[in-house]
Short mmCIF file of N, CA and C in Angstrom, two decimals:
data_model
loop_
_atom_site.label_atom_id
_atom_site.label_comp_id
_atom_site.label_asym_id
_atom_site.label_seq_id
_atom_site.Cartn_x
_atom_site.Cartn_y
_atom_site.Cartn_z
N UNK A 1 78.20 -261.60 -101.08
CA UNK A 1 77.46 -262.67 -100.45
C UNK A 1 78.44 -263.78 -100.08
N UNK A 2 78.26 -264.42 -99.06
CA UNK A 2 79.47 -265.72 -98.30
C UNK A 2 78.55 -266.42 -97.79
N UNK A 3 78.56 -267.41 -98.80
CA UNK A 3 77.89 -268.78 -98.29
C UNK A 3 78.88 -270.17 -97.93
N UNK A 4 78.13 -270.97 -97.08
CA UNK A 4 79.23 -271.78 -96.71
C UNK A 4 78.19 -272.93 -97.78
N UNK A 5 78.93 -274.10 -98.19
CA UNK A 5 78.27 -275.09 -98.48
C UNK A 5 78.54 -276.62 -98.09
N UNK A 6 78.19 -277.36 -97.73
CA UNK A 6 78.64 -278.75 -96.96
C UNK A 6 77.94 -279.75 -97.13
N UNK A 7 78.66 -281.13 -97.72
CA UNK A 7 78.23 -282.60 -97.74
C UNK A 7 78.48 -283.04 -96.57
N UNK A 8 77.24 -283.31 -96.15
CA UNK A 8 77.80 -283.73 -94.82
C UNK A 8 78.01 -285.54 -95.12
N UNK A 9 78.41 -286.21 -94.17
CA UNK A 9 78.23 -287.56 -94.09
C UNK A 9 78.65 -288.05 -93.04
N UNK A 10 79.28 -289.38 -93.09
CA UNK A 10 79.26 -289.79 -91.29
C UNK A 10 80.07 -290.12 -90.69
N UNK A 11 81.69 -289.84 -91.23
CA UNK A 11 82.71 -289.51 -90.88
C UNK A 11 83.37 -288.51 -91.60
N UNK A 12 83.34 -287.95 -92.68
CA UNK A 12 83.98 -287.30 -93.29
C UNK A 12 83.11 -285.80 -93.74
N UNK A 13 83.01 -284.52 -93.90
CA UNK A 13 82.67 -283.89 -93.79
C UNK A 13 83.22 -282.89 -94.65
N UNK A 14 82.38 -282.39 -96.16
CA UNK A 14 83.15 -281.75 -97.24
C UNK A 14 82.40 -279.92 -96.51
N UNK A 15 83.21 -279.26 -96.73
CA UNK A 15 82.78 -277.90 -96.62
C UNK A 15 83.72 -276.82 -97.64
N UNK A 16 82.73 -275.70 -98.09
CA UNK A 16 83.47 -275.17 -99.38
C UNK A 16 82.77 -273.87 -99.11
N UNK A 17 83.83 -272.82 -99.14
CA UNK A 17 82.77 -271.56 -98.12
C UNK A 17 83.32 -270.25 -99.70
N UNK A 18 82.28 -270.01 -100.32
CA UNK A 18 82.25 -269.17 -101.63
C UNK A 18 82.21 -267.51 -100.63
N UNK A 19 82.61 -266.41 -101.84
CA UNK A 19 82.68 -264.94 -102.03
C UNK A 19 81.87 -265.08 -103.04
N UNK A 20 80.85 -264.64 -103.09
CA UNK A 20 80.13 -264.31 -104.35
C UNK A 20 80.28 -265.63 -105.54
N UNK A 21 81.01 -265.50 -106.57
CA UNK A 21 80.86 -266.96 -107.31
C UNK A 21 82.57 -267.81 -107.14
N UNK A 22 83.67 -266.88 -106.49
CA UNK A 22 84.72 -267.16 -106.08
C UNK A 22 84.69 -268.09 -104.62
N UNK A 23 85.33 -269.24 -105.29
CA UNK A 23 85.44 -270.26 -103.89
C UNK A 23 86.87 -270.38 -103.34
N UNK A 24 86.51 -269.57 -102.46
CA UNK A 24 87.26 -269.74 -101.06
C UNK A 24 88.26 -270.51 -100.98
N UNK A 25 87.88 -271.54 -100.28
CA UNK A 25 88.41 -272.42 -99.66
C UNK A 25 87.36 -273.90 -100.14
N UNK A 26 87.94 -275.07 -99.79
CA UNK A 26 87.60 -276.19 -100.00
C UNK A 26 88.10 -277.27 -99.26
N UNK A 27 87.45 -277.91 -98.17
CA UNK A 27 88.39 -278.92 -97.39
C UNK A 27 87.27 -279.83 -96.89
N UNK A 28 87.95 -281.04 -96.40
CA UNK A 28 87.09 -282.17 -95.84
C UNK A 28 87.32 -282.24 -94.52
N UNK A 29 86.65 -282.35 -93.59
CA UNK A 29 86.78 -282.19 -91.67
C UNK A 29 86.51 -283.66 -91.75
N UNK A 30 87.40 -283.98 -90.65
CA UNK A 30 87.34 -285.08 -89.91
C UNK A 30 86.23 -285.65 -88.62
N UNK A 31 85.23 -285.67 -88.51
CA UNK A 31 84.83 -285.89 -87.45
C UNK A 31 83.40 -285.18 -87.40
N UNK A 32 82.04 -285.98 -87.29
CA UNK A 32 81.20 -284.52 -87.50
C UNK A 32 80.73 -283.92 -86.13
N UNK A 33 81.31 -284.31 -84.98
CA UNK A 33 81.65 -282.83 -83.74
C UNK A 33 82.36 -282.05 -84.07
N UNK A 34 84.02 -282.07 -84.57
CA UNK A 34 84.86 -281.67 -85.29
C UNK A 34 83.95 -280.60 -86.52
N UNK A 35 83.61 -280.83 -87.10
CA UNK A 35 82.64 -280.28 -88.08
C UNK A 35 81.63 -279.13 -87.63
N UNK A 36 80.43 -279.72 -86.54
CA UNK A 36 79.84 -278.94 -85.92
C UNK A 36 80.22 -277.85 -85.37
N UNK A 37 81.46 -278.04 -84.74
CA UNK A 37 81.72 -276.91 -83.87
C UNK A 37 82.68 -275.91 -84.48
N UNK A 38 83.36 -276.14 -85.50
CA UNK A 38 83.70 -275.22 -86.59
C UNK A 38 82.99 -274.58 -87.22
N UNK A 39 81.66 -275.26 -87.80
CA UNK A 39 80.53 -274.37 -88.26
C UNK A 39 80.07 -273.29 -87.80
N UNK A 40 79.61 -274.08 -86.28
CA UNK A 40 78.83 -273.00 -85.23
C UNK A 40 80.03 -271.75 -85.00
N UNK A 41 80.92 -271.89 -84.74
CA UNK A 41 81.85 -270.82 -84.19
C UNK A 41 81.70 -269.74 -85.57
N UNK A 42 81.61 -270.12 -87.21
CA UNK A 42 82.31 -269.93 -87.69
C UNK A 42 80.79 -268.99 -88.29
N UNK A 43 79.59 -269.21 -87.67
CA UNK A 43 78.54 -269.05 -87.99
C UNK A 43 78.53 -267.72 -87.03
N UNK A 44 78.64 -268.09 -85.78
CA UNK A 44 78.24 -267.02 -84.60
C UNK A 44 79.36 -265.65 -84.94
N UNK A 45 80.12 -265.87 -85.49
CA UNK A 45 81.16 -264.49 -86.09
C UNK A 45 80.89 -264.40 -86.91
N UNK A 46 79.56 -264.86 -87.61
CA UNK A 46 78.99 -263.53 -88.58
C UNK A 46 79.81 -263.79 -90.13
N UNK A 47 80.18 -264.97 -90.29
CA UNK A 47 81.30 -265.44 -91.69
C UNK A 47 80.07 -265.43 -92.84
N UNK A 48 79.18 -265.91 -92.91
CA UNK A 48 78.50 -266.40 -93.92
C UNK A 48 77.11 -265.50 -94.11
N UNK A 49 76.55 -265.44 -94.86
CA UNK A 49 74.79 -265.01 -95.31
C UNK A 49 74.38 -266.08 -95.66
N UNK A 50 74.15 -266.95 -95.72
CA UNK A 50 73.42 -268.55 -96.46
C UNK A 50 74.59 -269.55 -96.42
N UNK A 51 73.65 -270.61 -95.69
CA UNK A 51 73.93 -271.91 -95.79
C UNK A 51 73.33 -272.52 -96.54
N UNK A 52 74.13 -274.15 -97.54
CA UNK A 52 73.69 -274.53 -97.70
C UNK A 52 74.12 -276.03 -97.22
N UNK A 53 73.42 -277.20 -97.80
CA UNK A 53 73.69 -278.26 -97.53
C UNK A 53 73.24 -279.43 -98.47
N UNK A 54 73.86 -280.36 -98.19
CA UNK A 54 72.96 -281.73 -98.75
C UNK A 54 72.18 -282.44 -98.26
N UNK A 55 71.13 -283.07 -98.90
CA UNK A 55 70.09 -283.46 -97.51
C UNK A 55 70.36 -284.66 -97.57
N UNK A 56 69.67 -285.20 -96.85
CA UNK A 56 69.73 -286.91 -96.31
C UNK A 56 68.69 -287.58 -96.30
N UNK A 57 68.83 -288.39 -97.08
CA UNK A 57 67.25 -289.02 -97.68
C UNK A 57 68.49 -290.94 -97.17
N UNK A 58 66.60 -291.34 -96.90
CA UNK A 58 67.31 -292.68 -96.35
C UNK A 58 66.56 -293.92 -97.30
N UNK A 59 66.98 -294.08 -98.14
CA UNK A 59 66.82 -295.33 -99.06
C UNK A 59 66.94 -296.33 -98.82
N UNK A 60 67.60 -296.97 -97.55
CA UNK A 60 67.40 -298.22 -97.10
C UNK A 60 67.05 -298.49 -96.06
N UNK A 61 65.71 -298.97 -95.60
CA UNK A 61 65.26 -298.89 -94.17
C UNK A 61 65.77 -299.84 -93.61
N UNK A 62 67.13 -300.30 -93.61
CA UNK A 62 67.62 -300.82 -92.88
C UNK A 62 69.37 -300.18 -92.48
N UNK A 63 68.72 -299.06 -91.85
CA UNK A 63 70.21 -298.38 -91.56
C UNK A 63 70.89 -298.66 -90.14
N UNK A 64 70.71 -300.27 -89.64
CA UNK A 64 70.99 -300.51 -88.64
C UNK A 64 72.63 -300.36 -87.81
N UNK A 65 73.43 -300.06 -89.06
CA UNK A 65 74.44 -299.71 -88.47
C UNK A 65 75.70 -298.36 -88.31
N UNK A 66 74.17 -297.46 -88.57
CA UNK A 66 74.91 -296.39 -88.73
C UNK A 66 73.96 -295.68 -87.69
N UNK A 67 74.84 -294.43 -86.95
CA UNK A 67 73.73 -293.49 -85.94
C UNK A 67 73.51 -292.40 -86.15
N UNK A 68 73.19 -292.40 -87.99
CA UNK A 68 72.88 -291.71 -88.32
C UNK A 68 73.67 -290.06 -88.18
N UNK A 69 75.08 -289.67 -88.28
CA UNK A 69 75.57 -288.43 -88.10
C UNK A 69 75.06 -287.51 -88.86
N UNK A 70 75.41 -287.92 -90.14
CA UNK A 70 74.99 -287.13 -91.42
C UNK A 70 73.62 -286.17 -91.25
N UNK A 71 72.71 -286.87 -90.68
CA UNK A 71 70.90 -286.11 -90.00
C UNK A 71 71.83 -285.12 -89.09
N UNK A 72 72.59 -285.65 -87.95
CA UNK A 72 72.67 -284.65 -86.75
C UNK A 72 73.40 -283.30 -87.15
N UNK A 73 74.46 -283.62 -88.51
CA UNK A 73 75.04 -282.34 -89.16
C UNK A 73 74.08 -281.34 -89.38
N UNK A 74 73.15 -281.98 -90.28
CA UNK A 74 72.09 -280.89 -90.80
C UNK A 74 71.28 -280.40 -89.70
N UNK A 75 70.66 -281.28 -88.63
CA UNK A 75 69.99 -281.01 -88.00
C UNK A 75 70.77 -279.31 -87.40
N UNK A 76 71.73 -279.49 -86.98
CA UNK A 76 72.55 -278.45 -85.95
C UNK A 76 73.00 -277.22 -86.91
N UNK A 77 72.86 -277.36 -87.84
CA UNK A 77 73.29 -276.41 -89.15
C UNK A 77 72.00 -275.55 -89.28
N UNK A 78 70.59 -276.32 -89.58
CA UNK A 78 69.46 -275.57 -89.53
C UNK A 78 69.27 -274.84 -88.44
N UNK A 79 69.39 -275.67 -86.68
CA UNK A 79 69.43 -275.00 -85.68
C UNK A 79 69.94 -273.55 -85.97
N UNK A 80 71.40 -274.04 -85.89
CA UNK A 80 72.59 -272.93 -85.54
C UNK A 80 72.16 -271.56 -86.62
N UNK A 81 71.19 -272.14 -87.91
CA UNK A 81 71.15 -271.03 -88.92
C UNK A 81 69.94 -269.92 -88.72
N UNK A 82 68.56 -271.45 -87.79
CA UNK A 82 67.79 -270.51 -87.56
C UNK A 82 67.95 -269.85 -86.35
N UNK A 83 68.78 -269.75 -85.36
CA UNK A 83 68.84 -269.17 -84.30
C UNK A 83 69.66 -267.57 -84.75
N UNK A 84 70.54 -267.83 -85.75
CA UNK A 84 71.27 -266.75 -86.47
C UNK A 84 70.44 -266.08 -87.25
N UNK A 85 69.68 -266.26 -87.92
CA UNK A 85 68.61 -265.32 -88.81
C UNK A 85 69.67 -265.77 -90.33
N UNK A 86 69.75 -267.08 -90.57
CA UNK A 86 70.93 -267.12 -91.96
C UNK A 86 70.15 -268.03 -92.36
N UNK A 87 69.53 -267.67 -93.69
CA UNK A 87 68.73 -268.68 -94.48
C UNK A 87 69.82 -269.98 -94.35
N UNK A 88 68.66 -270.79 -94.55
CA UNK A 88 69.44 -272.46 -94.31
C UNK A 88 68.46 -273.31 -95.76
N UNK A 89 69.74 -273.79 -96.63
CA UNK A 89 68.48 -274.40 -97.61
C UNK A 89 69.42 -276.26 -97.88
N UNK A 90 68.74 -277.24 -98.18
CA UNK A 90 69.36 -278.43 -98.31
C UNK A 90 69.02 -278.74 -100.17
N UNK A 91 69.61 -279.56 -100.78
CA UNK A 91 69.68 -279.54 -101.97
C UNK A 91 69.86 -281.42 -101.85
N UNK A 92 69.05 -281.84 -102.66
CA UNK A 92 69.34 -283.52 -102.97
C UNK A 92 70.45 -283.57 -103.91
N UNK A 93 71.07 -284.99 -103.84
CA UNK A 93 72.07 -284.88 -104.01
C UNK A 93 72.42 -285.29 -106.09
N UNK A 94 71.54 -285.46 -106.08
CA UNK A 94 70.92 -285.75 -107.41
C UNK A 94 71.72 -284.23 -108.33
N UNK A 95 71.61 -283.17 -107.66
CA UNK A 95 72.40 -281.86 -108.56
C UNK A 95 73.99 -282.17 -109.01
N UNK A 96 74.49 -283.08 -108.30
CA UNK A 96 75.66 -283.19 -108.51
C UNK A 96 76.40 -283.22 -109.84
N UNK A 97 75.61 -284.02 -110.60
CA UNK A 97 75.95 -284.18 -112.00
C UNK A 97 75.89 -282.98 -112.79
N UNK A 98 74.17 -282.74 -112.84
CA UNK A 98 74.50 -281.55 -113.56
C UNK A 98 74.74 -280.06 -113.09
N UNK A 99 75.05 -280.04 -111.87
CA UNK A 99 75.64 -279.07 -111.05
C UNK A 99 77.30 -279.11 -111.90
N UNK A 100 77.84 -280.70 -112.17
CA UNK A 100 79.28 -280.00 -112.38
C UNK A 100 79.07 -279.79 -113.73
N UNK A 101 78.53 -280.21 -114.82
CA UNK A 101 78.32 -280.06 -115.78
C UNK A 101 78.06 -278.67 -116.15
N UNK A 102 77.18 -277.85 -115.56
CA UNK A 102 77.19 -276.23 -115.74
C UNK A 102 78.18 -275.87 -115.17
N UNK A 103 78.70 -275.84 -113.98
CA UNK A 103 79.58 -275.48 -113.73
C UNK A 103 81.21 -275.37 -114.74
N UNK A 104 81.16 -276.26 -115.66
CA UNK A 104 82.22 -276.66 -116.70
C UNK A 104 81.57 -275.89 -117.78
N UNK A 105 80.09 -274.95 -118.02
CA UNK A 105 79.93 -274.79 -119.13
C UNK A 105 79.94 -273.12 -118.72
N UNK A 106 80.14 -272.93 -117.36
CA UNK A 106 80.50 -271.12 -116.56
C UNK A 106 81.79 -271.32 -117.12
N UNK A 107 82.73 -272.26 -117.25
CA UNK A 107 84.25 -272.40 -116.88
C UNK A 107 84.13 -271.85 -115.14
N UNK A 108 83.67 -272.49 -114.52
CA UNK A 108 83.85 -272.28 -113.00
C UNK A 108 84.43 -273.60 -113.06
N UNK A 109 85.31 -274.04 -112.15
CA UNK A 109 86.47 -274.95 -111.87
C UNK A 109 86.66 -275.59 -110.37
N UNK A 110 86.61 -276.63 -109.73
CA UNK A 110 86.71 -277.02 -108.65
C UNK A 110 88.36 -276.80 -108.11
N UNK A 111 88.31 -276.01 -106.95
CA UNK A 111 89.66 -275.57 -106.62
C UNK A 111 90.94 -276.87 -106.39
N UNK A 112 92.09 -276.26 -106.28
CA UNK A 112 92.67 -277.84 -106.41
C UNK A 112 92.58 -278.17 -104.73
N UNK A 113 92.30 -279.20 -104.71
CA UNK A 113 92.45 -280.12 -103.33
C UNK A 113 93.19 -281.44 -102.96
N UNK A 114 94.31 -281.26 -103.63
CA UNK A 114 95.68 -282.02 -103.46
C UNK A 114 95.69 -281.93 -101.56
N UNK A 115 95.57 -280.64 -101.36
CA UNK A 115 96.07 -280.72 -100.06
C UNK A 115 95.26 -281.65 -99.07
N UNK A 116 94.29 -282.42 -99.73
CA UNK A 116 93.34 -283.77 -98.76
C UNK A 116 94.11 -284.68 -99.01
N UNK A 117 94.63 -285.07 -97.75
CA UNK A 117 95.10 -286.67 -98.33
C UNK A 117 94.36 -288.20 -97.28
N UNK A 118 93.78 -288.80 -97.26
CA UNK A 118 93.90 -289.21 -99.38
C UNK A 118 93.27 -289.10 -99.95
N UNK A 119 93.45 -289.04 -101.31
CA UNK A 119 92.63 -288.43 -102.61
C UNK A 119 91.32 -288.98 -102.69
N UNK A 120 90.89 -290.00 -101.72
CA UNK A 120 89.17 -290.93 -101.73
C UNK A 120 88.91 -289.85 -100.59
N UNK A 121 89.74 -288.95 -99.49
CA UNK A 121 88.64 -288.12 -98.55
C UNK A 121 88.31 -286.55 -99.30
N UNK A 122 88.29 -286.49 -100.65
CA UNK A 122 88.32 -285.15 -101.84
C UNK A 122 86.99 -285.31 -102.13
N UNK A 123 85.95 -286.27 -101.70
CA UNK A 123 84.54 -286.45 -103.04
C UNK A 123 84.00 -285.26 -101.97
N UNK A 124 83.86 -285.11 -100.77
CA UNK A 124 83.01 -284.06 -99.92
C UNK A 124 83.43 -283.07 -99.99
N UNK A 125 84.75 -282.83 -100.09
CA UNK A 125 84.97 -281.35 -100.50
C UNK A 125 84.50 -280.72 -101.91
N UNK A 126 84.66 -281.59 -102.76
CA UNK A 126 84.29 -281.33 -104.11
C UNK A 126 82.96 -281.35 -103.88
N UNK A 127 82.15 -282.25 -103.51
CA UNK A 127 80.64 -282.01 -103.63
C UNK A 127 80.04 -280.90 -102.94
N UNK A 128 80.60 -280.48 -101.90
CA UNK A 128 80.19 -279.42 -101.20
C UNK A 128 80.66 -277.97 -102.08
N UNK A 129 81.68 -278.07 -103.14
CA UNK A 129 81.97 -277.60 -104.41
C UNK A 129 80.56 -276.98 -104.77
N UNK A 130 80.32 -278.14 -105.38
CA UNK A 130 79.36 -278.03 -106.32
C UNK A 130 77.98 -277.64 -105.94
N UNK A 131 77.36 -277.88 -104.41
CA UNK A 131 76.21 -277.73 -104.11
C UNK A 131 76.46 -276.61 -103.71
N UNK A 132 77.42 -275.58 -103.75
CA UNK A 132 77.45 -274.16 -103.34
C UNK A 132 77.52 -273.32 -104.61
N UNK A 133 77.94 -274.27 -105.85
CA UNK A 133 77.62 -273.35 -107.18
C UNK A 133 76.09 -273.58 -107.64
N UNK A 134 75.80 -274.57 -107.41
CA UNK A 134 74.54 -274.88 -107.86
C UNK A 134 73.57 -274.08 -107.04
N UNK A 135 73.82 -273.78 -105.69
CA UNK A 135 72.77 -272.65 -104.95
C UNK A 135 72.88 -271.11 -106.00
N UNK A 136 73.92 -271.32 -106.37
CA UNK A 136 74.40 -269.66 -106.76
C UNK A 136 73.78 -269.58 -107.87
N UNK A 137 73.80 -270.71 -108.88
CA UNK A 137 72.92 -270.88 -109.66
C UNK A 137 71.53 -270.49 -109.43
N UNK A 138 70.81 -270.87 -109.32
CA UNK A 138 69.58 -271.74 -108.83
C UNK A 138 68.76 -270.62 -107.68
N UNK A 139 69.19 -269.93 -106.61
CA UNK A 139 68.99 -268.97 -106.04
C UNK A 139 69.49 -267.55 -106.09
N UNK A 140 70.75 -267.35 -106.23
CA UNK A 140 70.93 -266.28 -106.05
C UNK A 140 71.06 -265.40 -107.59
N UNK A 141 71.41 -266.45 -108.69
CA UNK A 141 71.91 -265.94 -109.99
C UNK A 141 70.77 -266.25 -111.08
N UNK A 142 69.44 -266.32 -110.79
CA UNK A 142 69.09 -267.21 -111.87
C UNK A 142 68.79 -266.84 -113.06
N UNK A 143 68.58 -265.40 -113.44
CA UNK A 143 68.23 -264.88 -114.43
C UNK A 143 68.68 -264.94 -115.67
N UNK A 144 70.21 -264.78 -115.54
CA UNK A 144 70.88 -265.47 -116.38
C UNK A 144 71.39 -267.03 -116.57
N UNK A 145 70.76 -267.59 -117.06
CA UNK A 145 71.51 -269.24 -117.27
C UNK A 145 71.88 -269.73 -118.74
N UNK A 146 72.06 -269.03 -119.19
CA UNK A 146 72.79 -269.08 -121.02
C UNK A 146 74.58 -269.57 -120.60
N UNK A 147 74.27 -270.58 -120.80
CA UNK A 147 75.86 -271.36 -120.47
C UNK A 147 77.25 -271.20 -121.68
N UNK A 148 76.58 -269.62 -122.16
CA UNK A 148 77.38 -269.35 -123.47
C UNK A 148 78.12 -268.39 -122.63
N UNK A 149 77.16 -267.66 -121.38
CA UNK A 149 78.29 -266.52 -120.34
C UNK A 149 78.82 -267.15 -119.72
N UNK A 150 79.51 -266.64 -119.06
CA UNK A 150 80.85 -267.00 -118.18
C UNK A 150 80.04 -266.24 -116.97
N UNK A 151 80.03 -267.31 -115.79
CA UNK A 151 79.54 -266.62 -114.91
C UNK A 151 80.22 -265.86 -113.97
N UNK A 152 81.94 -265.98 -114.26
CA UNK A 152 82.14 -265.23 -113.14
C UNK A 152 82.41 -263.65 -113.65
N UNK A 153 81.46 -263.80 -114.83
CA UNK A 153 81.82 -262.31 -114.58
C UNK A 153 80.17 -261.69 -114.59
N UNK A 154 79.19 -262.35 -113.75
CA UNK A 154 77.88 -262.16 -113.41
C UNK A 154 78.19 -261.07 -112.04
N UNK A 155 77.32 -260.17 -111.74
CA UNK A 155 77.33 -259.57 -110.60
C UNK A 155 78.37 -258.90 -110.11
#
């Protein structure tokens, strides 16, 4: 199974694309056209079975100075997923915590991402980390959740 997983936000853009409970790759995109159109390409060649994402909930109704990117990521992700036949699911962002917290009790490990510089553009790659273990959790793995196994040796 190859899922991609992605924080989106509104310049910076975490994406973390898993093998089964093995993660890939882990990086932050610059730009969310830049973003989009890596997805889509990366979607239409058939890379992934499930997307996931973070959703976007707006807590301050006064978001007057933003145009909103973060919505247009997801928006084009659901597009691009339902036009592909690739389940598309969004996750609040609220898992984060105890997303890494199980994740530390699999011994699953956030890959190193030295190679972002600078170390403040690493929180989207890492979170997009985590909302792709927490799907694996949560959807694809759930039967077992005894945080005494080690999950990567599930499946």
């Amino acid at each position: 199974m190859r899922l991609l997983a992605v924080d989106p936000g509104e310049l910076y853009i975490g994406a973390a694309v898993y093998h089964g409970w093995e993660c890939l790759n882990a990086d932050t995109i610059l730009g969310a056209d830049e973003a989009v159109d890596r997805f889509w390409r990366e979607i239409e060649d058939g890379r992934y079975d499930v997307v996931v994402s973070e959703q976007w909930r707006n807590f301050d109704a006064q978001v007057t100075w933003s145009e909103v990117r973060t919505v247009e990521v997801i928006g084009s992700l659901r597009h691009k997923c339902r036009q592909s036949n690739i389940p598309f699911f969004c996750q609040p962002s609220t898992i984060l915590r105890p997303g890494r917290a199980r994740m530390a009790a699999h011994d699953l490990e956030i890959p190193d991402l030295t190679h972002i510089k600078p170390a403040k553009n690493r929180t989207h790659a890492e979170n997009a980390v985590v909302h792709g273990a927490w799907h694996l959790f949560e959807i694809h793995f759930p039967t077992n959740k005894d945080p005494s196994i080690n999950a990567k040796s599930w499946g």
